[in-house]
Amino acid sequence: MYKLAINRPIATLMFFVALIIFGLISAFSMPINLYPRVNIPLIKITAATSGDLSFIESKITKEIENAISDIDGIKNISSASYDNFSISVVEFELSKDLEIAANDVRDKIGALSLSVKPKIEKISSDAGSIISLFISSKSKDSLHLMRSVDEKLKPFLQRILGIGKIETIGFLKPQIRIKLDPEKLSKYHLNAFDIAQIIQSQNFKQALGELENEKENFIIKGYFEATSLKELGQIRLMPGVFLNDVANIEQGYEDAKQEAFFEGQNGVLLEINKISGYNALEAIRNVKAKLGEFERLAGADLSVKVVYDKSENISKHLMQVIFDLILGVILTMVIVFLFLRNLSATIIASIAIPCSIIATFFLIDKLGFDLNRLTFIALTLSIGIFVDDAIVVIEHISKKITTLSPLQAAFEGISEIGFSVLSISVVLLCVFIPISFMDSVPGLFFNALGISVACGVVVSFLVAVFLIPSLCARFLNPAQSKFYQKSEKFFENIEQSYQSLLSKILKNKGKFILSSFAIIAVCFFLASRLGLDFLPEEDDAEFQIQLEHKQSASLEAMQNIAQEILRMVKSDKRVEYAYLLLGYNDAKESKKAKIYVKLKPLGDRDKRQPAIINEYRQKLHNENLKIKVLSLPKFEGAGIDEPVQFVLLGDDINELLRASERAKAVLASNKFISDIDDNANSKKGEVAVSINKELAKKLNVNPEYAAGVLGYSFGQLSVASMSVGDFKDEVVLSFDEKFKQDIKALEKIEIKNNDGLVLSLASIADFVYKEDLGTINRYNKNRSVKITASNGELSLGSVQNLLISNIDEILGQNSNLNYTFSGFIRMLGETIHGFIIVVALALVLIYLVLAALYESLILPFIIMLTMPLAFAGACLGLFITGNSFSLFVLIAIILLFGMVGKNAILLVDVANQKCHEGLKADDALIEAGKQRLRAILMTTLAMIFAMLPLALSRGSGYEGNSPMAIAVIFGLISSTILTLLVVPALFSFAYKLDVRLRRIYERKKV
């Protein structure tokens, strides 16, 4: 194959040109996202029906949980019960297909006999919100706004390529509102239930049969429906009394449970989601391309503003990483030139980098991955690997070309070094193959980086053994420049110094090995002092403020409080804009609000986002509110807004509440932990209506009838429908708002007994204000309380240890309580578990491969020693720079383990060969060190300088990028120094042991 590549240069060139062409096509057609595609299979089940909290929990939520709990592949079930509403979110294992999961849930729910048909919805965290539009009316014509959003604007957006579900916040469905006056009803001894029955009997449309003869067929349809508000008001209630005598009838809307505000305007927020797996940037471009047409469709009266654009965040992160990648390539080429001091050799080596990177895109695309931030980081970290093989090959050929013809030098050079290059590539692949066994969210991150590097390694190996020798045979100029001659003395001095140092070490092997391992032990000890996080908090120039009233506040009251905080936020000069959402969650709780804050670009403000968030946490205080200041969730729909999520499980809600208070006290004992809250202390005010059953029986009153009167008086019950132009609106009956403000309104209700006698509701019922739980939460079929918090400068691992060390105190004497972690802490556990498995399996694979390549059971251990040496350096680097372990850092360390083995392979390969030629082990090591020192230093420095831009950058995403690069750089430095010194010290012991073992199994070749 080597001869074919050297003798057929055009064929070889065309093969790699084809790879580059396909790579460019893939690069411009692949889906682009900020993070790897994290598609957590989630199914949301919601049910809205009449019932109090205990009824909803026992007859709706529990029934749903029991029905679906035996479905294959369920990981967790989280449920919440409210008055009149239940919601359950089912998380499946990542291997479960979302469509199959949805069908399984539908089958189970369909077999239930519930009082309501639950709504089943697929949630893909990969199909999150990508862009949000705020629509408002300039003339304050809310009816035109709502009709336009529902009938024209939302359907228009849903037809755009790549767009999936669209959430509407602040949308109010138009209705015909009949607002009853209870005082006028009392005058005629009527009540709301009577009015509802009369309307239903007089206002309807119905098919009444058909007429048919020999020629024609006619459907008989009764049009008894009012055609205008005036006609509706003329419905006769009793002789001389009409509907408009006891009610105001107007075109209105359903009761507001959500509101959206931007720049002082009340409007509708459209949160546009993309289809799962679709290119996020392309979907956003598609929406923006249609914005002009969208605005024309909306008309001159409606204002359209883009208030959230995910492409800005994706683009700035990716552009920063791509800039670091390009700068890393340039710095790498500088290092290569300074070592080779040969322009032709540098240019040939430089070709390996773009060839490897661009061709890698093609392989990544064919394997079903997307382009994301981790892909580019992986390629940046791997620049040194890509150029490494080429440098080793070029250097070896350049030594041969002084005495042989170029073609012969290229062939002999690659023939001699090809085995080492193969060994290095195979070792790298052995590190990344085990990553495919990680079936978890962290595993998706590991996979994105691992597959990217593995693909790059395969391409760079092909480039090094086929393209580079072919180019060297024709274009490598062996002539030494003046710069080469003048600088050669410097490199010779380095080699002599190293030989001298190595000779001393080899004379004092024992002492040096012990002192080296003592230093390594200290570095490993530092690992226990480092924090542990899942993902670092980064500057995305946006965050959210979540507000929740401690009492049962009305939407108006919550709006007044939230608007005050919104005005304070907008007065901050670092804030570009902000908008407010009220009742934004699934249950549309009026006491909850959220403020989205968009910060100005990093260069236009004095602090980074994490510092600003901490500042707001300090200054936002309101005794009536629970306030959380959080970054936007990394994975939408997965319920991971807060970093710290600690879940208490049990049956007794009071025990859970007491344990929750103890857990919050433990968290509050640490000054770095803030935003401490739980989801169980939510209270809701209610008016308890208690009917005296004995008195009702004595007065011959039907309690169900009394409940019907109350429902039509204070609920929002539909009694009919009416055509309004091209629209069909529901007719909703209720008391006027001014008669629904306090308990006195209930005392004015009149009812009738079964004999037609008019009575006051107060004569058989008592009305009492009381407060009860607003919600009951459940986790995996247990009642639960989730304690959440923000960890600030404290690592998640430290928070977890704080809770676990105090768990007996938190749970108390009640052995029926249990606990678990969710969110990032749970993912952190999965990350550590996966990391250990990957490293252990990688070590086994590396040993198997090296043992097979070297036909030795001992020498692989010498090469594998570089991995703990590298880990020690990584720990030291993180400790010095004040960084913690995180998902990104652990991914980088796995990459580091693959990178560092090459130095030992280069050294051991030559030493082993020299020993077999008859040299003593120490002499063979000195000779090997002399031959390989420049290659080791050059490739290591090339890798280090390729990563320097990532390590030193303070641009977008540096909080995650920099620790990765720092860990790899320090790991490379420590492993290189120790490889050049410790490996030779151990090699002679290992080689002697290897020789003895070989006597057992080695025989003459057949």
Coordinates of N, CA, C and O in Angstrom, one line a residue, residues 560-625:
N560 N -48.8 43.5 39.4 CA -48.3 44.7 40.0 C -46.9 44.5 40.6 O -46.0 45.4 40.5
I561 N -46.7 43.4 41.3 CA -45.5 43.1 42.0 C -44.4 42.9 41.0 O -43.3 43.4 41.1
A562 N -44.7 42.0 40.0 CA -43.7 41.7 39.0 C -43.3 42.9 38.1 O -42.1 43.0 37.7
Q563 N -44.2 43.7 37.8 CA -43.9 44.9 37.0 C -42.9 45.8 37.7 O -42.1 46.4 37.1
E564 N -43.0 45.9 39.0 CA -42.1 46.7 39.8 C -40.7 46.2 39.6 O -39.7 46.9 39.5
I565 N -40.6 44.8 39.7 CA -39.2 44.2 39.6 C -38.7 44.4 38.1 O -37.6 44.6 37.9
L566 N -39.7 44.2 37.2 CA -39.3 44.4 35.8 C -38.7 45.8 35.5 O -37.7 46.0 34.8
R567 N -39.4 46.8 36.1 CA -38.9 48.2 35.9 C -37.5 48.4 36.5 O -36.6 49.0 35.9
M568 N -37.2 47.7 37.6 CA -35.9 47.8 38.3 C -34.9 47.1 37.4 O -33.8 47.6 37.2
V569 N -35.2 46.0 36.8 CA -34.3 45.3 35.9 C -34.0 46.1 34.7 O -32.8 46.2 34.2
K570 N -35.0 46.7 34.1 CA -34.8 47.5 32.8 C -34.0 48.7 33.1 O -33.4 49.3 32.1
S571 N -34.0 49.2 34.3 CA -33.2 50.4 34.6 C -31.7 50.1 34.7 O -30.9 51.0 34.7
D572 N -31.3 48.8 34.7 CA -29.9 48.4 34.8 C -29.3 48.7 33.4 O -29.8 48.2 32.4
K573 N -28.2 49.4 33.3 CA -27.6 49.8 32.1 C -27.0 48.6 31.3 O -26.7 48.7 30.2
R574 N -26.8 47.5 32.1 CA -26.2 46.3 31.4 C -27.3 45.5 30.7 O -26.9 44.5 30.0
V575 N -28.5 45.8 30.9 CA -29.7 45.1 30.4 C -30.1 45.7 29.0 O -30.4 46.9 29.0
E576 N -30.1 44.9 28.0 CA -30.6 45.3 26.7 C -32.1 45.4 26.7 O -32.7 46.4 26.2
Y577 N -32.8 44.4 27.1 CA -34.3 44.4 27.2 C -34.7 43.3 28.1 O -33.9 42.4 28.5
A578 N -36.0 43.3 28.5 CA -36.5 42.2 29.3 C -38.0 42.1 29.1 O -38.6 43.1 28.7
Y579 N -38.6 40.9 29.3 CA -40.0 40.8 29.1 C -40.5 39.9 30.3 O -39.8 39.2 30.9
L580 N -41.8 40.1 30.6 CA -42.5 39.5 31.7 C -43.6 38.5 31.3 O -44.4 38.8 30.4
L581 N -43.6 37.3 31.9 CA -44.6 36.3 31.6 C -45.3 36.0 33.0 O -44.6 35.7 34.0
L582 N -46.6 36.0 33.0 CA -47.4 35.7 34.2 C -48.1 34.4 33.9 O -48.7 34.2 32.9
G583 N -48.2 33.5 35.0 CA -48.9 32.2 34.8 C -48.4 31.4 33.7 O -49.1 30.8 32.9
Y584 N -47.0 31.3 33.6 CA -46.4 30.7 32.4 C -46.3 29.2 32.4 O -46.0 28.6 31.4
N585 N -46.6 28.5 33.6 CA -46.4 27.1 33.6 C -47.7 26.3 33.1 O -48.7 27.0 32.8
D586 N -47.6 25.0 33.1 CA -48.7 24.2 32.5 C -50.0 24.4 33.3 O -51.1 24.4 32.7
A587 N -49.9 24.6 34.6 CA -51.1 24.7 35.5 C -51.6 26.2 35.4 O -52.7 26.5 36.0
K588 N -50.9 27.1 34.8 CA -51.3 28.5 34.6 C -51.6 29.1 36.0 O -52.6 29.8 36.2
E589 N -50.6 28.9 36.9 CA -50.8 29.4 38.3 C -50.6 31.0 38.2 O -49.5 31.4 37.9
S590 N -51.6 31.7 38.7 CA -51.5 33.1 38.6 C -50.4 33.7 39.5 O -50.0 34.8 39.3
K591 N -50.0 33.0 40.5 CA -49.1 33.5 41.5 C -47.6 33.3 41.0 O -46.7 33.7 41.8
K592 N -47.4 32.8 39.8 CA -46.1 32.6 39.3 C -45.8 33.5 38.1 O -46.7 33.7 37.3
A593 N -44.6 34.0 38.1 CA -44.2 34.9 37.0 C -42.7 34.7 36.7 O -42.0 34.1 37.5
K594 N -42.4 35.0 35.5 CA -41.0 34.9 35.0 C -40.6 36.1 34.2 O -41.3 36.5 33.3
I595 N -39.4 36.6 34.5 CA -38.8 37.7 33.7 C -37.6 37.2 32.9 O -36.7 36.7 33.5
Y596 N -37.7 37.3 31.6 CA -36.5 37.0 30.8 C -35.7 38.2 30.6 O -36.2 39.3 30.3
V597 N -34.4 38.1 30.9 CA -33.5 39.3 30.9 C -32.4 39.0 29.8 O -31.7 38.0 29.9
K598 N -32.3 39.9 28.8 CA -31.3 39.9 27.8 C -30.3 40.9 28.1 O -30.6 42.1 28.2
L599 N -29.0 40.5 28.3 CA -27.9 41.4 28.6 C -27.3 42.0 27.4 O -27.4 41.4 26.3
K600 N -26.7 43.1 27.5 CA -25.9 43.7 26.4 C -24.7 42.8 26.1 O -24.3 42.0 27.0
P601 N -24.1 42.9 24.9 CA -22.9 42.1 24.6 C -21.8 42.3 25.7 O -21.7 43.3 26.4
L602 N -21.0 41.3 25.8 CA -20.0 41.2 26.9 C -19.1 42.5 26.9 O -18.7 43.0 28.0
G603 N -18.8 43.0 25.7 CA -17.9 44.2 25.7 C -18.5 45.5 26.2 O -17.9 46.5 26.4
D604 N -19.9 45.5 26.3 CA -20.6 46.7 26.7 C -21.0 46.7 28.2 O -21.9 47.5 28.6
R605 N -20.5 45.7 28.9 CA -20.9 45.7 30.4 C -19.6 45.4 31.2 O -18.7 44.8 30.7
D606 N -19.8 45.7 32.5 CA -18.6 45.6 33.4 C -18.4 44.2 34.0 O -17.4 43.9 34.5
K607 N -19.5 43.4 34.0 CA -19.4 42.1 34.6 C -19.9 41.0 33.7 O -20.7 41.2 32.8
R608 N -19.5 39.8 34.0 CA -19.9 38.6 33.2 C -21.3 38.1 33.8 O -21.6 38.5 35.0
Q609 N -22.0 37.3 33.1 CA -23.3 36.9 33.5 C -23.4 36.3 34.9 O -24.2 36.6 35.7
P610 N -22.5 35.3 35.2 CA -22.6 34.7 36.5 C -22.5 35.7 37.7 O -23.2 35.6 38.7
A611 N -21.6 36.7 37.5 CA -21.5 37.7 38.5 C -22.7 38.6 38.6 O -23.2 39.0 39.7
I612 N -23.3 38.9 37.5 CA -24.6 39.7 37.5 C -25.7 38.9 38.1 O -26.5 39.5 38.9
I613 N -25.8 37.6 37.8 CA -26.8 36.8 38.5 C -26.6 36.8 40.0 O -27.6 36.9 40.7
N614 N -25.4 36.6 40.5 CA -25.2 36.7 41.9 C -25.5 38.0 42.5 O -26.1 38.1 43.6
E615 N -25.3 39.1 41.7 CA -25.6 40.4 42.2 C -27.2 40.5 42.4 O -27.6 41.1 43.4
Y616 N -27.9 40.0 41.4 CA -29.4 40.1 41.5 C -29.9 39.2 42.6 O -30.9 39.5 43.2
R617 N -29.2 38.1 42.9 CA -29.6 37.2 44.0 C -29.5 38.0 45.3 O -30.3 37.8 46.2
Q618 N -28.5 38.8 45.4 CA -28.3 39.6 46.7 C -29.3 40.7 46.8 O -29.7 41.0 47.9
K619 N -29.7 41.4 45.7 CA -30.5 42.6 45.9 C -32.0 42.4 45.7 O -32.8 43.2 46.1
L620 N -32.4 41.2 45.2 CA -33.8 41.0 45.0 C -34.4 40.3 46.2 O -34.2 39.1 46.4
H621 N -35.1 41.0 47.0 CA -35.8 40.4 48.2 C -37.2 41.0 48.3 O -37.4 42.2 48.1
N622 N -38.1 40.1 48.6 CA -39.5 40.5 48.8 C -40.1 39.5 49.8 O -40.1 38.3 49.5
E623 N -40.6 40.0 50.9 CA -41.0 39.1 52.0 C -42.2 38.2 51.5 O -42.5 37.2 52.1
N624 N -42.9 38.7 50.5 CA -44.1 38.0 50.0 C -43.8 37.0 48.8 O -44.7 36.3 48.4
L625 N -42.5 37.1 48.3 CA -42.2 36.3 47.1 C -41.1 35.3 47.4 O -40.2 35.5 48.2

